[in-house]
Amino acid sequence: MGYTKNLKDITMKHELINLPYSYDALEPLMSKETLEFHHDKHHQTYVTKLNELIVGTKYETMTLEEIINSADGAIFNNAAQVYNHDIFFLGLTNKGTKLSQELSDLITASFDSVEQFKAEFITKATTHFGSGWVWLVIDEKGTLSIEATSNAQTPLANGNYPLMVVDVWEHAYYIDYRNVRPKYLENWWQLINWD
């Protein structure tokens, strides 16, 4: 009855996310030029390379999360960079959103105050050596923590779920801030989408 498709024949093509804001919406804190290079070039390159690498492999039908949890080498690196960048870009807004009471309470329970959390997060991101990411994560017990990862690593490998992330690879901020990471981080904080 009807048409059935062999599930082994289904392939997944990963696509670059569309930004939920215009390229100039985050100015002057993050420039149109930065978004064009970071999203359209760096992020797109990871998506393109991932799609090339998974052709004819078991990863061809997997989601990003499934690939991240089972791959290594170049396939892992590109899948993780797509995932990390997706969260980073979707975590930005120019709308000035506010922390929900629930998240504020969780942050206060874990870090004593929202101000202390911000200080710890910014310090960890400022002092993170080399390229990588700094995350606010929640574990399966509902505990929040700040986690720094190098290169393409993600908190998924530790069983944690990311709530927000900042990209501390230089390409995320060099156009606007040169090598002044602390200034980038202070301005990025104003763009966080707390929704």
mmCIF file of C-alpha atoms in Angstrom:
data_model
loop_
_atom_site.group_PDB
_atom_site.id
_atom_site.type_symbol
_atom_site.label_atom_id
_atom_site.label_comp_id
_atom_site.label_asym_id
_atom_site.label_seq_id
_atom_site.Cartn_x
_atom_site.Cartn_y
_atom_site.Cartn_z
ATOM 1 C CA MET A 1 0.000 0.000 0.000
ATOM 2 C CA GLY A 2 1.498 3.315 -1.088
ATOM 3 C CA TYR A 3 5.096 4.321 -1.324
ATOM 4 C CA THR A 4 7.654 3.342 1.257
ATOM 5 C CA LYS A 5 11.227 4.578 1.275
ATOM 6 C CA ASN A 6 14.151 2.566 2.505
ATOM 7 C CA LEU A 7 15.426 4.550 5.509
ATOM 8 C CA LYS A 8 19.024 3.665 4.613
ATOM 9 C CA ASP A 9 18.582 5.707 1.419
ATOM 10 C CA ILE A 10 17.720 8.924 3.271
ATOM 11 C CA THR A 11 20.566 11.384 3.463
ATOM 12 C CA MET A 12 20.740 14.498 5.547
ATOM 13 C CA LYS A 13 22.080 17.705 4.125
ATOM 14 C CA HIS A 14 23.097 20.153 6.785
ATOM 15 C CA GLU A 15 22.367 23.787 6.005
ATOM 16 C CA LEU A 16 23.654 27.114 7.202
ATOM 17 C CA ILE A 17 21.126 28.658 9.577
ATOM 18 C CA ASN A 18 19.523 31.935 8.614
ATOM 19 C CA LEU A 19 20.311 34.698 11.050
ATOM 20 C CA PRO A 20 17.171 35.806 12.925
ATOM 21 C CA TYR A 21 18.251 39.455 12.492
ATOM 22 C CA SER A 22 19.686 41.575 9.695
ATOM 23 C CA TYR A 23 23.436 41.836 9.238
ATOM 24 C CA ASP A 24 23.481 45.395 10.562
ATOM 25 C CA ALA A 25 21.055 44.782 13.466
ATOM 26 C CA LEU A 26 23.778 44.256 16.074
ATOM 27 C CA GLU A 27 25.770 47.371 15.244
ATOM 28 C CA PRO A 28 27.681 49.083 16.739
ATOM 29 C CA LEU A 29 28.425 46.177 19.118
ATOM 30 C CA MET A 30 28.945 43.654 16.305
ATOM 31 C CA SER A 31 29.408 44.956 12.796
ATOM 32 C CA LYS A 32 27.779 43.898 9.572
ATOM 33 C CA GLU A 33 31.267 43.096 8.258
ATOM 34 C CA THR A 34 31.951 40.759 11.186
ATOM 35 C CA LEU A 35 28.649 38.926 10.680
ATOM 36 C CA GLU A 36 29.253 38.596 6.944
ATOM 37 C CA PHE A 37 32.692 37.076 7.485
ATOM 38 C CA HIS A 38 31.853 35.029 10.560
ATOM 39 C CA HIS A 39 28.489 33.649 9.424
ATOM 40 C CA ASP A 40 28.705 33.648 5.630
ATOM 41 C CA LYS A 41 32.316 32.534 5.340
ATOM 42 C CA HIS A 42 33.540 30.725 8.479
ATOM 43 C CA HIS A 43 30.249 29.114 9.494
ATOM 44 C CA GLN A 44 29.342 28.281 5.884
ATOM 45 C CA THR A 45 32.727 26.609 5.380
ATOM 46 C CA TYR A 46 32.062 24.209 8.272
ATOM 47 C CA VAL A 47 28.620 23.339 6.856
ATOM 48 C CA THR A 48 29.996 22.771 3.345
ATOM 49 C CA LYS A 49 32.921 20.667 4.578
ATOM 50 C CA LEU A 50 30.696 18.561 6.839
ATOM 51 C CA ASN A 51 28.352 17.764 3.945
ATOM 52 C CA GLU A 52 31.336 16.758 1.785
ATOM 53 C CA LEU A 53 32.854 14.551 4.490
ATOM 54 C CA ILE A 54 29.731 12.560 5.378
ATOM 55 C CA VAL A 55 28.836 11.438 1.850
ATOM 56 C CA GLY A 56 28.820 7.626 1.767
ATOM 57 C CA THR A 57 29.397 7.250 5.519
ATOM 58 C CA LYS A 58 27.170 6.186 8.396
ATOM 59 C CA TYR A 59 27.010 9.872 9.389
ATOM 60 C CA GLU A 60 25.082 10.748 6.230
ATOM 61 C CA THR A 61 21.709 10.189 7.919
ATOM 62 C CA MET A 62 22.572 11.572 11.363
ATOM 63 C CA THR A 63 21.682 14.849 13.051
ATOM 64 C CA LEU A 64 24.456 17.173 14.184
ATOM 65 C CA GLU A 65 24.103 15.955 17.771
ATOM 66 C CA GLU A 66 24.326 12.310 16.689
ATOM 67 C CA ILE A 67 27.444 13.021 14.646
ATOM 68 C CA ILE A 68 29.056 14.940 17.520
ATOM 69 C CA ASN A 69 28.362 12.069 19.917
ATOM 70 C CA SER A 70 29.792 9.385 17.632
ATOM 71 C CA ALA A 71 32.398 10.859 15.265
ATOM 72 C CA ASP A 72 35.977 11.959 15.618
ATOM 73 C CA GLY A 73 38.547 13.725 13.476
ATOM 74 C CA ALA A 74 37.458 16.044 10.684
ATOM 75 C CA ILE A 75 33.821 14.908 10.704
ATOM 76 C CA PHE A 76 33.523 15.642 14.435
ATOM 77 C CA ASN A 77 35.346 18.968 14.123
ATOM 78 C CA ASN A 78 33.128 20.270 11.334
ATOM 79 C CA ALA A 79 29.875 18.993 12.865
ATOM 80 C CA ALA A 80 30.772 20.479 16.248
ATOM 81 C CA GLN A 81 31.731 23.813 14.703
ATOM 82 C CA VAL A 82 28.390 23.966 12.872
ATOM 83 C CA TYR A 83 26.574 23.181 16.146
ATOM 84 C CA ASN A 84 28.621 25.652 18.201
ATOM 85 C CA HIS A 85 28.134 28.452 15.682
ATOM 86 C CA ASP A 86 24.397 27.730 15.405
ATOM 87 C CA ILE A 87 24.015 28.235 19.155
ATOM 88 C CA PHE A 88 26.246 31.315 19.139
ATOM 89 C CA PHE A 89 24.370 33.106 16.347
ATOM 90 C CA LEU A 90 20.913 32.142 17.616
ATOM 91 C CA GLY A 91 21.940 33.408 21.044
ATOM 92 C CA LEU A 92 22.297 37.000 19.844
ATOM 93 C CA THR A 93 19.679 39.723 19.544
ATOM 94 C CA ASN A 94 19.390 43.486 19.388
ATOM 95 C CA LYS A 95 16.099 43.461 21.311
ATOM 96 C CA GLY A 96 17.499 43.839 24.837
ATOM 97 C CA THR A 97 15.873 40.708 26.291
ATOM 98 C CA LYS A 98 15.820 40.065 30.038
ATOM 99 C CA LEU A 99 16.592 37.006 32.115
ATOM 100 C CA SER A 100 13.537 34.980 33.036
ATOM 101 C CA GLN A 101 12.877 34.642 36.763
ATOM 102 C CA GLU A 102 13.473 30.883 36.495
ATOM 103 C CA LEU A 103 16.927 31.299 34.907
ATOM 104 C CA SER A 104 17.789 34.157 37.269
ATOM 105 C CA ASP A 105 16.943 31.903 40.240
ATOM 106 C CA LEU A 106 19.070 29.061 38.811
ATOM 107 C CA ILE A 107 22.007 31.418 38.226
ATOM 108 C CA THR A 108 21.693 32.840 41.745
ATOM 109 C CA ALA A 109 21.572 29.342 43.224
ATOM 110 C CA SER A 110 24.736 28.344 41.327
ATOM 111 C CA PHE A 111 26.775 31.571 41.410
ATOM 112 C CA ASP A 112 25.293 33.581 44.346
ATOM 113 C CA SER A 113 24.134 36.403 42.042
ATOM 114 C CA VAL A 114 23.692 37.313 38.400
ATOM 115 C CA GLU A 115 26.521 39.844 38.778
ATOM 116 C CA GLN A 116 28.862 37.153 40.137
ATOM 117 C CA PHE A 117 27.898 34.833 37.268
ATOM 118 C CA LYS A 118 28.686 37.549 34.728
ATOM 119 C CA ALA A 119 32.042 38.267 36.372
ATOM 120 C CA GLU A 120 32.995 34.570 36.396
ATOM 121 C CA PHE A 121 31.806 34.031 32.825
ATOM 122 C CA ILE A 122 33.639 37.071 31.430
ATOM 123 C CA THR A 123 36.812 36.148 33.357
ATOM 124 C CA LYS A 124 36.745 32.589 32.048
ATOM 125 C CA ALA A 125 36.190 33.820 28.477
ATOM 126 C CA THR A 126 38.898 36.482 28.778
ATOM 127 C CA THR A 127 41.492 34.090 30.157
ATOM 128 C CA HIS A 128 40.657 31.105 27.944
ATOM 129 C CA PHE A 129 43.898 30.278 26.176
ATOM 130 C CA GLY A 130 43.754 30.083 22.411
ATOM 131 C CA SER A 131 40.672 29.354 20.361
ATOM 132 C CA GLY A 132 37.445 27.963 21.679
ATOM 133 C CA TRP A 133 34.146 28.568 23.387
ATOM 134 C CA VAL A 134 32.815 29.439 26.822
ATOM 135 C CA TRP A 135 29.409 28.064 27.736
ATOM 136 C CA LEU A 136 26.698 28.304 30.354
ATOM 137 C CA VAL A 137 25.547 24.700 30.687
ATOM 138 C CA ILE A 138 23.041 22.750 32.711
ATOM 139 C CA ASP A 139 23.552 19.136 33.736
ATOM 140 C CA GLU A 140 20.943 16.430 34.119
ATOM 141 C CA LYS A 141 20.495 17.366 37.792
ATOM 142 C CA GLY A 142 19.615 20.949 36.850
ATOM 143 C CA THR A 143 22.887 22.438 38.071
ATOM 144 C CA LEU A 144 24.408 25.304 36.102
ATOM 145 C CA SER A 145 28.111 25.702 35.431
ATOM 146 C CA ILE A 146 30.473 27.630 33.197
ATOM 147 C CA GLU A 147 32.443 25.384 30.875
ATOM 148 C CA ALA A 148 35.311 26.355 28.567
ATOM 149 C CA THR A 149 36.081 24.167 25.574
ATOM 150 C CA SER A 150 38.959 24.343 23.131
ATOM 151 C CA ASN A 151 38.770 24.291 19.367
ATOM 152 C CA ALA A 152 35.578 22.459 18.275
ATOM 153 C CA GLN A 153 34.755 20.731 21.563
ATOM 154 C CA THR A 154 31.210 21.020 22.918
ATOM 155 C CA PRO A 155 29.605 20.391 26.319
ATOM 156 C CA LEU A 156 27.602 17.545 24.779
ATOM 157 C CA ALA A 157 30.668 15.337 25.233
ATOM 158 C CA ASN A 158 30.339 15.793 29.010
ATOM 159 C CA GLY A 159 26.606 15.153 29.037
ATOM 160 C CA ASN A 160 25.787 18.816 29.600
ATOM 161 C CA TYR A 161 23.217 20.873 27.729
ATOM 162 C CA PRO A 162 24.299 24.328 26.498
ATOM 163 C CA LEU A 163 22.159 27.327 27.425
ATOM 164 C CA MET A 164 24.427 29.992 25.926
ATOM 165 C CA VAL A 165 27.864 30.338 24.409
ATOM 166 C CA VAL A 166 30.403 32.929 23.403
ATOM 167 C CA ASP A 167 32.843 32.309 20.578
ATOM 168 C CA VAL A 168 36.396 33.245 21.598
ATOM 169 C CA TRP A 169 38.049 32.343 18.312
ATOM 170 C CA GLU A 170 39.684 35.542 17.021
ATOM 171 C CA HIS A 171 37.570 35.526 13.838
ATOM 172 C CA ALA A 172 34.536 36.248 16.058
ATOM 173 C CA TYR A 173 35.851 39.654 17.080
ATOM 174 C CA TYR A 174 39.055 40.651 15.244
ATOM 175 C CA ILE A 175 37.400 42.925 12.666
ATOM 176 C CA ASP A 176 35.638 44.982 15.348
ATOM 177 C CA TYR A 177 37.995 44.699 18.319
ATOM 178 C CA ARG A 178 41.346 43.504 16.939
ATOM 179 C CA ASN A 179 42.864 41.504 19.784
ATOM 180 C CA VAL A 180 40.953 43.211 22.623
ATOM 181 C CA ARG A 181 38.894 40.215 23.736
ATOM 182 C CA PRO A 182 37.618 41.835 26.997
ATOM 183 C CA LYS A 183 35.950 44.714 25.083
ATOM 184 C CA TYR A 184 34.340 42.209 22.682
ATOM 185 C CA LEU A 185 33.004 40.204 25.638
ATOM 186 C CA GLU A 186 31.518 43.227 27.409
ATOM 187 C CA ASN A 187 29.711 44.245 24.223
ATOM 188 C CA TRP A 188 28.672 40.668 23.399
ATOM 189 C CA TRP A 189 27.031 40.510 26.849
ATOM 190 C CA GLN A 190 24.661 43.295 25.751
ATOM 191 C CA LEU A 191 23.570 41.181 22.756
ATOM 192 C CA ILE A 192 22.635 37.998 24.640
ATOM 193 C CA ASN A 193 19.226 36.646 23.747
ATOM 194 C CA TRP A 194 17.868 35.507 27.120
ATOM 195 C CA ASP A 195 14.575 34.269 25.572
#
